[in-house]
mmCIF file of C-alpha atoms in Angstrom:
data_model
loop_
_atom_site.group_PDB
_atom_site.id
_atom_site.type_symbol
_atom_site.label_atom_id
_atom_site.label_comp_id
_atom_site.label_asym_id
_atom_site.label_seq_id
_atom_site.Cartn_x
_atom_site.Cartn_y
_atom_site.Cartn_z
ATOM 1 C CA MET A 11 -220.652 -6.256 -73.292
ATOM 2 C CA THR A 12 -218.950 -2.973 -72.180
ATOM 3 C CA GLY A 13 -217.496 -0.374 -74.449
ATOM 4 C CA THR A 14 -214.311 -1.316 -73.487
ATOM 5 C CA GLY A 15 -214.453 -4.722 -74.748
ATOM 6 C CA ILE A 16 -216.029 -3.576 -78.372
ATOM 7 C CA ILE A 17 -212.754 -1.138 -78.078
ATOM 8 C CA ALA A 18 -210.543 -3.853 -77.306
ATOM 9 C CA ILE A 19 -212.383 -6.090 -80.203
ATOM 10 C CA ALA A 20 -212.005 -2.947 -82.399
ATOM 11 C CA ALA A 21 -208.033 -3.150 -81.600
ATOM 12 C CA ALA A 22 -208.133 -6.724 -82.807
ATOM 13 C CA ILE A 23 -209.644 -6.468 -86.182
ATOM 14 C CA SER A 24 -207.378 -3.306 -87.042
ATOM 15 C CA ALA A 25 -204.190 -5.743 -86.317
ATOM 16 C CA PHE A 26 -205.537 -7.849 -89.315
ATOM 17 C CA THR A 27 -203.625 -5.364 -91.471
ATOM 18 C CA GLY A 28 -200.770 -7.600 -90.844
ATOM 19 C CA ILE A 29 -202.255 -9.823 -92.926
ATOM 20 C CA GLY A 30 -201.616 -7.705 -96.124
ATOM 21 C CA ALA A 31 -198.230 -6.205 -95.089
ATOM 22 C CA GLY A 32 -197.007 -10.619 -95.057
ATOM 23 C CA ILE A 33 -198.381 -11.586 -98.167
ATOM 24 C CA GLY A 34 -196.837 -8.953 -99.884
ATOM 25 C CA ILE A 35 -193.459 -8.728 -98.590
ATOM 26 C CA SER A 36 -193.439 -12.453 -98.687
ATOM 27 C CA LEU A 37 -194.193 -12.327 -102.561
ATOM 28 C CA ALA A 38 -191.602 -9.536 -103.127
ATOM 29 C CA THR A 39 -188.913 -11.678 -101.468
ATOM 30 C CA GLY A 40 -189.706 -14.803 -102.991
ATOM 31 C CA LYS A 41 -189.370 -12.867 -106.412
ATOM 32 C CA ALA A 42 -186.339 -11.059 -105.366
ATOM 33 C CA VAL A 43 -184.787 -14.027 -104.297
ATOM 34 C CA GLU A 44 -185.570 -15.909 -108.089
ATOM 35 C CA GLY A 45 -183.727 -12.824 -109.591
ATOM 36 C CA ILE A 46 -181.008 -13.134 -107.719
ATOM 37 C CA ALA A 47 -180.926 -16.317 -108.380
ATOM 38 C CA ARG A 48 -180.820 -16.187 -111.935
ATOM 39 C CA GLN A 49 -178.641 -12.945 -112.346
ATOM 40 C CA PRO A 50 -176.341 -12.791 -109.343
ATOM 41 C CA GLU A 51 -174.847 -9.895 -110.748
ATOM 42 C CA ALA A 52 -177.716 -7.649 -110.094
ATOM 43 C CA ALA A 53 -178.176 -8.467 -106.429
ATOM 44 C CA GLY A 54 -177.108 -4.855 -105.281
ATOM 45 C CA SER A 55 -180.270 -3.373 -107.428
ATOM 46 C CA ILE A 56 -182.678 -5.503 -106.853
ATOM 47 C CA ARG A 57 -181.681 -5.604 -103.095
ATOM 48 C CA THR A 58 -182.453 -1.653 -102.809
ATOM 49 C CA SER A 59 -185.934 -2.002 -104.368
ATOM 50 C CA LEU A 60 -186.845 -4.808 -102.196
ATOM 51 C CA LEU A 61 -185.741 -2.702 -99.043
ATOM 52 C CA LEU A 62 -188.151 0.260 -100.392
ATOM 53 C CA GLY A 63 -190.919 -2.294 -101.704
ATOM 54 C CA ALA A 64 -190.722 -4.123 -98.022
ATOM 55 C CA ALA A 65 -191.088 -0.748 -96.566
ATOM 56 C CA LEU A 66 -194.221 0.450 -98.517
ATOM 57 C CA ALA A 67 -195.693 -3.203 -97.904
ATOM 58 C CA GLU A 68 -195.242 -2.749 -94.483
ATOM 59 C CA ALA A 69 -196.574 0.732 -94.220
ATOM 60 C CA THR A 70 -200.119 -0.590 -94.489
ATOM 61 C CA ALA A 71 -199.263 -2.799 -91.012
ATOM 62 C CA ILE A 72 -197.738 0.049 -89.396
ATOM 63 C CA TYR A 73 -201.125 1.707 -90.026
ATOM 64 C CA GLY A 74 -203.077 -0.803 -88.479
ATOM 65 C CA LEU A 75 -200.702 -0.762 -85.093
ATOM 66 C CA VAL A 76 -200.734 2.840 -85.252
ATOM 67 C CA VAL A 77 -204.745 2.552 -85.011
ATOM 68 C CA ALA A 78 -204.972 -0.012 -82.533
ATOM 69 C CA LEU A 79 -202.646 1.752 -80.186
ATOM 70 C CA VAL A 80 -204.406 4.918 -80.223
ATOM 71 C CA LEU A 81 -207.504 3.016 -79.565
ATOM 72 C CA VAL A 82 -206.187 1.139 -76.963
ATOM 73 C CA PHE A 83 -204.389 3.949 -75.419
ATOM 74 C CA LEU A 84 -206.367 6.617 -76.111
ATOM 75 C CA LYS A 85 -210.036 5.458 -76.041
ATOM 76 C CA MET A 86 -210.050 3.049 -73.256
ATOM 77 C CA GLY A 87 -208.000 6.065 -70.722
ATOM 78 C CA MET B 2 -199.240 -3.081 -66.292
ATOM 79 C CA GLY B 3 -201.107 -0.735 -68.787
ATOM 80 C CA GLU B 4 -200.189 2.087 -66.679
ATOM 81 C CA LYS B 5 -196.577 2.071 -66.489
ATOM 82 C CA LEU B 6 -196.434 1.437 -70.222
ATOM 83 C CA THR B 7 -198.518 4.101 -70.827
ATOM 84 C CA HIS B 8 -196.098 6.115 -68.683
ATOM 85 C CA ALA B 9 -192.945 4.750 -70.651
ATOM 86 C CA MET B 10 -194.586 5.723 -73.740
ATOM 87 C CA GLU B 11 -195.952 9.537 -72.893
ATOM 88 C CA PRO B 12 -193.317 12.058 -72.810
ATOM 89 C CA HIS B 13 -192.864 13.834 -69.600
ATOM 90 C CA ASN B 14 -191.564 16.839 -68.131
ATOM 91 C CA VAL B 15 -188.020 16.981 -67.219
ATOM 92 C CA PHE B 16 -187.764 20.452 -66.114
ATOM 93 C CA THR B 17 -189.331 24.436 -67.213
ATOM 94 C CA MET B 18 -187.356 26.688 -68.918
ATOM 95 C CA ASN B 19 -187.624 30.325 -68.128
ATOM 96 C CA LEU B 20 -187.641 32.740 -71.221
ATOM 97 C CA PHE B 21 -188.207 36.007 -71.133
ATOM 98 C CA GLY B 22 -190.971 35.570 -68.887
ATOM 99 C CA LEU B 23 -192.562 32.316 -70.306
ATOM 100 C CA LYS B 24 -192.440 29.103 -69.296
ATOM 101 C CA ILE B 25 -191.405 26.644 -71.382
ATOM 102 C CA PRO B 26 -191.744 23.371 -70.545
ATOM 103 C CA VAL B 27 -189.065 20.824 -71.703
ATOM 104 C CA SER B 28 -189.706 17.577 -72.419
ATOM 105 C CA ASP B 29 -187.132 14.492 -72.133
ATOM 106 C CA LEU B 30 -187.877 13.867 -75.424
ATOM 107 C CA VAL B 31 -185.753 17.244 -76.018
ATOM 108 C CA VAL B 32 -183.233 16.554 -73.265
ATOM 109 C CA THR B 33 -182.377 12.893 -75.325
ATOM 110 C CA MET B 34 -181.838 14.596 -78.668
ATOM 111 C CA TRP B 35 -180.018 17.300 -77.149
ATOM 112 C CA VAL B 36 -177.560 14.515 -75.806
ATOM 113 C CA ILE B 37 -177.899 12.936 -78.810
ATOM 114 C CA MET B 38 -177.136 16.582 -80.372
ATOM 115 C CA ALA B 39 -174.208 16.657 -78.052
ATOM 116 C CA VAL B 40 -172.724 13.229 -78.682
ATOM 117 C CA MET B 41 -172.828 13.771 -82.687
ATOM 118 C CA ILE B 42 -170.963 17.024 -82.581
ATOM 119 C CA ILE B 43 -168.598 15.968 -80.104
ATOM 120 C CA LEU B 44 -168.139 12.800 -82.401
ATOM 121 C CA ALA B 45 -167.601 14.639 -85.308
ATOM 122 C CA VAL B 46 -165.191 17.003 -84.094
ATOM 123 C CA PHE B 47 -163.347 14.418 -82.721
ATOM 124 C CA LEU B 48 -163.136 12.505 -85.818
ATOM 125 C CA THR B 49 -162.289 15.318 -88.194
ATOM 126 C CA ARG B 50 -159.286 17.284 -86.265
ATOM 127 C CA LYS B 51 -156.138 17.326 -88.429
ATOM 128 C CA LEU B 52 -157.033 16.042 -91.780
ATOM 129 C CA THR B 53 -154.448 14.848 -93.467
ATOM 130 C CA LEU B 54 -154.069 12.802 -97.258
ATOM 131 C CA ILE B 55 -152.899 10.121 -95.839
ATOM 132 C CA PRO B 56 -155.698 9.009 -93.264
ATOM 133 C CA ASN B 57 -155.307 8.103 -89.643
ATOM 134 C CA LYS B 58 -157.130 5.812 -87.515
ATOM 135 C CA ARG B 59 -159.796 8.482 -86.537
ATOM 136 C CA GLN B 60 -159.814 10.436 -90.110
ATOM 137 C CA ASN B 61 -160.663 6.619 -91.833
ATOM 138 C CA ILE B 62 -164.074 6.158 -89.558
ATOM 139 C CA ALA B 63 -165.542 9.300 -90.734
ATOM 140 C CA GLU B 64 -164.183 8.849 -94.290
ATOM 141 C CA ILE B 65 -165.791 5.239 -94.568
ATOM 142 C CA VAL B 66 -168.953 7.187 -92.799
ATOM 143 C CA VAL B 67 -169.370 10.304 -95.428
ATOM 144 C CA GLU B 68 -168.334 8.068 -98.440
ATOM 145 C CA PHE B 69 -171.283 4.963 -97.158
ATOM 146 C CA ILE B 70 -173.954 8.089 -97.310
ATOM 147 C CA ASN B 71 -172.528 9.480 -100.626
ATOM 148 C CA ASN B 72 -172.692 6.678 -102.117
ATOM 149 C CA MET B 73 -176.138 5.652 -101.105
ATOM 150 C CA VAL B 74 -177.355 9.367 -102.085
ATOM 151 C CA LYS B 75 -175.388 9.199 -105.594
ATOM 152 C CA ASP B 76 -177.306 5.914 -106.373
ATOM 153 C CA ALA B 77 -180.556 6.942 -105.791
ATOM 154 C CA ILE B 78 -180.362 10.729 -106.646
ATOM 155 C CA GLY B 79 -177.990 10.386 -109.609
ATOM 156 C CA PRO B 80 -174.451 11.665 -110.872
ATOM 157 C CA HIS B 81 -175.648 15.416 -111.163
ATOM 158 C CA TYR B 82 -177.412 16.856 -108.503
ATOM 159 C CA TRP B 83 -176.499 14.386 -105.585
ATOM 160 C CA LYS B 84 -173.460 16.901 -103.629
ATOM 161 C CA ALA B 85 -176.642 19.387 -102.980
ATOM 162 C CA PHE B 86 -178.331 17.285 -101.031
ATOM 163 C CA ALA B 87 -175.812 14.184 -99.348
ATOM 164 C CA PRO B 88 -175.254 16.917 -96.510
ATOM 165 C CA TYR B 89 -178.559 16.850 -95.408
ATOM 166 C CA LEU B 90 -179.566 13.340 -95.839
ATOM 167 C CA GLY B 91 -176.387 12.222 -94.422
ATOM 168 C CA THR B 92 -177.229 14.638 -91.073
ATOM 169 C CA VAL B 93 -180.878 12.738 -91.124
ATOM 170 C CA ILE B 94 -179.659 9.510 -91.313
ATOM 171 C CA LEU B 95 -177.067 9.616 -88.680
ATOM 172 C CA PHE B 96 -179.243 11.525 -86.499
ATOM 173 C CA LEU B 97 -182.006 8.835 -86.331
ATOM 174 C CA ILE B 98 -179.689 6.379 -86.160
ATOM 175 C CA PHE B 99 -178.595 7.872 -82.718
ATOM 176 C CA ALA B 100 -182.439 8.811 -82.010
ATOM 177 C CA ASN B 101 -184.038 4.890 -82.918
ATOM 178 C CA THR B 102 -180.929 3.197 -81.072
ATOM 179 C CA VAL B 103 -180.652 5.260 -77.814
ATOM 180 C CA SER B 104 -182.346 3.019 -75.453
ATOM 181 C CA ILE B 105 -179.472 0.842 -75.889
ATOM 182 C CA PHE B 106 -177.224 3.056 -74.317
ATOM 183 C CA ASN B 107 -178.987 3.072 -71.025
ATOM 184 C CA ILE B 108 -176.261 2.666 -69.015
ATOM 185 C CA ILE B 109 -177.076 4.823 -66.184
ATOM 186 C CA PRO B 110 -179.056 3.742 -63.760
ATOM 187 C CA GLY B 111 -181.788 5.666 -62.891
ATOM 188 C CA GLY B 112 -184.442 3.754 -61.189
ATOM 189 C CA GLU B 113 -188.106 3.691 -61.978
ATOM 190 C CA GLU B 114 -188.363 7.453 -61.838
ATOM 191 C CA GLY B 115 -185.027 8.657 -62.932
ATOM 192 C CA PHE B 116 -184.419 10.019 -66.082
ATOM 193 C CA LYS B 117 -184.245 7.321 -68.916
ATOM 194 C CA LEU B 118 -182.816 7.885 -72.321
ATOM 195 C CA ARG B 119 -185.641 6.696 -74.428
ATOM 196 C CA PRO B 120 -186.079 6.670 -78.127
ATOM 197 C CA PRO B 121 -187.272 10.292 -79.102
ATOM 198 C CA THR B 122 -188.617 8.750 -82.347
ATOM 199 C CA ARG B 123 -191.425 7.305 -80.190
ATOM 200 C CA ASN B 124 -193.860 10.159 -80.299
ATOM 201 C CA ILE B 125 -195.822 11.247 -83.036
ATOM 202 C CA ASN B 126 -194.747 15.163 -83.003
ATOM 203 C CA VAL B 127 -190.929 14.471 -83.655
ATOM 204 C CA THR B 128 -190.814 12.301 -86.556
ATOM 205 C CA LEU B 129 -193.828 14.482 -88.702
ATOM 206 C CA CYS B 130 -190.834 17.419 -88.063
ATOM 207 C CA LEU B 131 -188.224 15.382 -89.377
ATOM 208 C CA ALA B 132 -191.287 14.298 -92.024
ATOM 209 C CA VAL B 133 -192.159 18.108 -92.914
ATOM 210 C CA MET B 134 -188.104 18.868 -92.882
ATOM 211 C CA SER B 135 -187.768 16.304 -96.032
ATOM 212 C CA ILE B 136 -190.642 17.517 -97.874
ATOM 213 C CA CYS B 137 -189.486 20.882 -97.351
ATOM 214 C CA VAL B 138 -186.247 19.788 -99.014
ATOM 215 C CA VAL B 139 -188.150 17.946 -102.030
ATOM 216 C CA ILE B 140 -189.913 21.418 -102.714
ATOM 217 C CA TYR B 141 -187.115 23.493 -102.941
ATOM 218 C CA ALA B 142 -185.094 20.861 -105.013
ATOM 219 C CA GLY B 143 -187.874 21.290 -107.463
ATOM 220 C CA ILE B 144 -187.833 24.810 -107.076
ATOM 221 C CA ARG B 145 -184.215 25.627 -107.077
ATOM 222 C CA TYR B 146 -183.723 22.989 -110.480
ATOM 223 C CA LYS B 147 -186.415 23.551 -112.671
ATOM 224 C CA GLY B 148 -187.637 27.259 -111.593
ATOM 225 C CA VAL B 149 -190.743 28.133 -110.070
ATOM 226 C CA GLY B 150 -192.473 28.084 -113.379
ATOM 227 C CA GLY B 151 -191.089 24.131 -113.856
ATOM 228 C CA TRP B 152 -191.984 23.730 -110.526
ATOM 229 C CA LEU B 153 -195.603 24.701 -110.654
ATOM 230 C CA LYS B 154 -196.121 22.867 -114.179
ATOM 231 C CA SER B 155 -194.854 19.627 -112.805
ATOM 232 C CA PHE B 156 -198.144 19.562 -111.108
ATOM 233 C CA ALA B 157 -199.997 18.697 -114.119
ATOM 234 C CA LYS B 158 -197.791 16.030 -114.957
ATOM 235 C CA PRO B 159 -198.432 13.732 -116.886
ATOM 236 C CA THR B 160 -201.777 14.739 -117.704
ATOM 237 C CA PRO B 161 -203.728 18.315 -116.079
ATOM 238 C CA VAL B 162 -206.506 15.755 -114.971
ATOM 239 C CA MET B 163 -203.508 14.360 -112.340
ATOM 240 C CA LEU B 164 -203.418 17.845 -110.364
ATOM 241 C CA PRO B 165 -205.469 16.887 -107.361
ATOM 242 C CA PHE B 166 -203.446 14.018 -106.566
ATOM 243 C CA ASN B 167 -200.050 15.794 -107.380
ATOM 244 C CA ILE B 168 -201.493 17.973 -104.381
ATOM 245 C CA LEU B 169 -202.457 15.352 -102.399
ATOM 246 C CA ASP B 170 -198.813 13.823 -103.019
ATOM 247 C CA TYR B 171 -197.159 16.516 -100.992
ATOM 248 C CA LEU B 172 -199.564 15.596 -97.913
ATOM 249 C CA ILE B 173 -199.647 12.213 -98.044
ATOM 250 C CA LYS B 174 -195.589 12.007 -98.689
ATOM 251 C CA PRO B 175 -195.042 13.614 -95.154
ATOM 252 C CA ALA B 176 -198.131 11.898 -92.988
ATOM 253 C CA SER B 177 -196.522 8.338 -94.640
ATOM 254 C CA LEU B 178 -192.815 8.823 -93.670
ATOM 255 C CA ALA B 179 -193.643 10.061 -89.955
ATOM 256 C CA LEU B 180 -196.500 7.330 -89.795
ATOM 257 C CA ARG B 181 -193.570 4.447 -90.982
ATOM 258 C CA LEU B 182 -191.002 5.654 -88.485
ATOM 259 C CA PHE B 183 -193.472 6.255 -85.031
ATOM 260 C CA GLY B 184 -194.895 3.155 -85.348
ATOM 261 C CA ASN B 185 -192.422 1.071 -86.104
ATOM 262 C CA ILE B 186 -190.169 2.811 -83.249
ATOM 263 C CA LEU B 187 -192.667 2.695 -81.183
ATOM 264 C CA GLY B 188 -193.882 -0.755 -81.737
ATOM 265 C CA ALA B 189 -190.602 -1.989 -80.898
ATOM 266 C CA PHE B 190 -190.607 -0.241 -77.815
ATOM 267 C CA ILE B 191 -193.686 -1.339 -76.516
ATOM 268 C CA VAL B 192 -192.468 -4.756 -77.247
ATOM 269 C CA MET B 193 -189.270 -4.240 -75.441
ATOM 270 C CA GLU B 194 -191.184 -2.526 -72.667
ATOM 271 C CA LEU B 195 -193.066 -5.558 -72.005
ATOM 272 C CA ILE B 196 -190.284 -8.035 -72.802
ATOM 273 C CA TYR B 197 -188.582 -5.860 -69.525
ATOM 274 C CA MET B 198 -191.443 -6.449 -67.339
ATOM 275 C CA ALA B 199 -192.029 -9.990 -68.506
ATOM 276 C CA LEU B 200 -188.348 -11.791 -68.821
ATOM 277 C CA PRO B 201 -186.135 -9.149 -67.384
ATOM 278 C CA VAL B 202 -183.184 -11.475 -66.883
ATOM 279 C CA PHE B 203 -181.923 -13.084 -69.941
ATOM 280 C CA ALA B 204 -184.141 -12.349 -72.958
ATOM 281 C CA PRO B 205 -183.688 -8.746 -73.231
ATOM 282 C CA ALA B 206 -180.345 -8.536 -74.440
ATOM 283 C CA PHE B 207 -180.643 -11.040 -77.565
ATOM 284 C CA LEU B 208 -184.206 -9.281 -78.217
ATOM 285 C CA SER B 209 -183.072 -5.725 -78.099
ATOM 286 C CA LEU B 210 -180.780 -6.742 -80.992
ATOM 287 C CA TYR B 211 -183.433 -6.786 -83.330
ATOM 288 C CA PHE B 212 -186.058 -4.504 -81.776
ATOM 289 C CA ASP B 213 -183.186 -1.754 -80.993
ATOM 290 C CA LEU B 214 -180.288 -1.921 -83.541
ATOM 291 C CA PHE B 215 -181.701 -3.726 -86.685
ATOM 292 C CA ASP B 216 -184.859 -2.131 -86.593
ATOM 293 C CA GLY B 217 -183.958 1.496 -85.802
ATOM 294 C CA ILE B 218 -181.348 1.178 -87.942
ATOM 295 C CA LEU B 219 -183.315 -0.315 -90.916
ATOM 296 C CA GLN B 220 -186.056 2.458 -90.163
ATOM 297 C CA ALA B 221 -183.558 5.359 -90.472
ATOM 298 C CA TYR B 222 -181.949 4.079 -93.605
ATOM 299 C CA VAL B 223 -185.671 3.527 -95.271
ATOM 300 C CA PHE B 224 -186.705 7.169 -93.924
ATOM 301 C CA MET B 225 -183.434 8.470 -95.746
ATOM 302 C CA PHE B 226 -183.545 6.677 -98.573
ATOM 303 C CA LEU B 227 -187.531 7.182 -99.631
ATOM 304 C CA THR B 228 -186.792 11.167 -98.802
ATOM 305 C CA SER B 229 -183.873 10.565 -101.809
ATOM 306 C CA ILE B 230 -186.221 9.039 -103.966
ATOM 307 C CA TYR B 231 -188.696 11.611 -103.107
ATOM 308 C CA ILE B 232 -186.005 14.222 -104.096
ATOM 309 C CA SER B 233 -185.214 12.389 -106.970
ATOM 310 C CA GLU B 234 -188.732 12.224 -108.425
ATOM 311 C CA ALA B 235 -189.289 15.774 -107.767
ATOM 312 C CA LEU B 236 -185.882 16.591 -109.644
ATOM 313 C CA GLU B 237 -187.191 14.809 -112.967
#
């Protein structure tokens, strides 16, 4: 196996960070929908905290993306 | 294809500025930001000319924007201190909205080699600079409203054991702000470039709604929102 192939596989592995972000955001959204269904008048504040939580959970996936991009574009040349 | 993508991603020099014998290369990121600044300044002057008590059409737009920003900052920072931070946060969100969505304003056909408006936030230096500015505002908020002593004491809260983590906080916060914005915009930018290469006819019109408009505006909002959360943390 060449070095390029190993780098490609490493970049593919770093894309697995999406799993965690997906589970996290889906859990948060599910709970937020439950909360809004139970208490529709609190929808505004629930939406704000959901957006913040989703942004923080998404960050891990973005770090994976950045690592994959660095591997592909800087190491492969 | 990879070369084309790398060429689109990387900043390239537009011209070299000659300042007192120093040769300063000016990249297309800087030129794009100049264009955005010019548009924002012209819009600001145009929308706020001849302010009256009963707003006309132009003044209504300006009032909607300012009130939207003020309400968001008031919600996040609280009713006491929001006035000091609303101008900075509003400037950041407006600049980021323009910067992230600038690629949809690419109306001048420039061909392959010509100058193209591409989001300047696809480069990590731009986002890191914005994040460092934000953390400077956070530190300023802590010192301004709690005094130097109170700000230094806040490092040892809730217990002195937390001191290294509180110091690390000031490094991790700007890094995460910068990487989040950079990663999102670059990711969306690469996906759009790939779509332009693969299906240049019909698909970009709809997909650009999500990748350019929605993602760009959401990330601008998230950046501003997180900055205001950090400021309100520093004020506690």
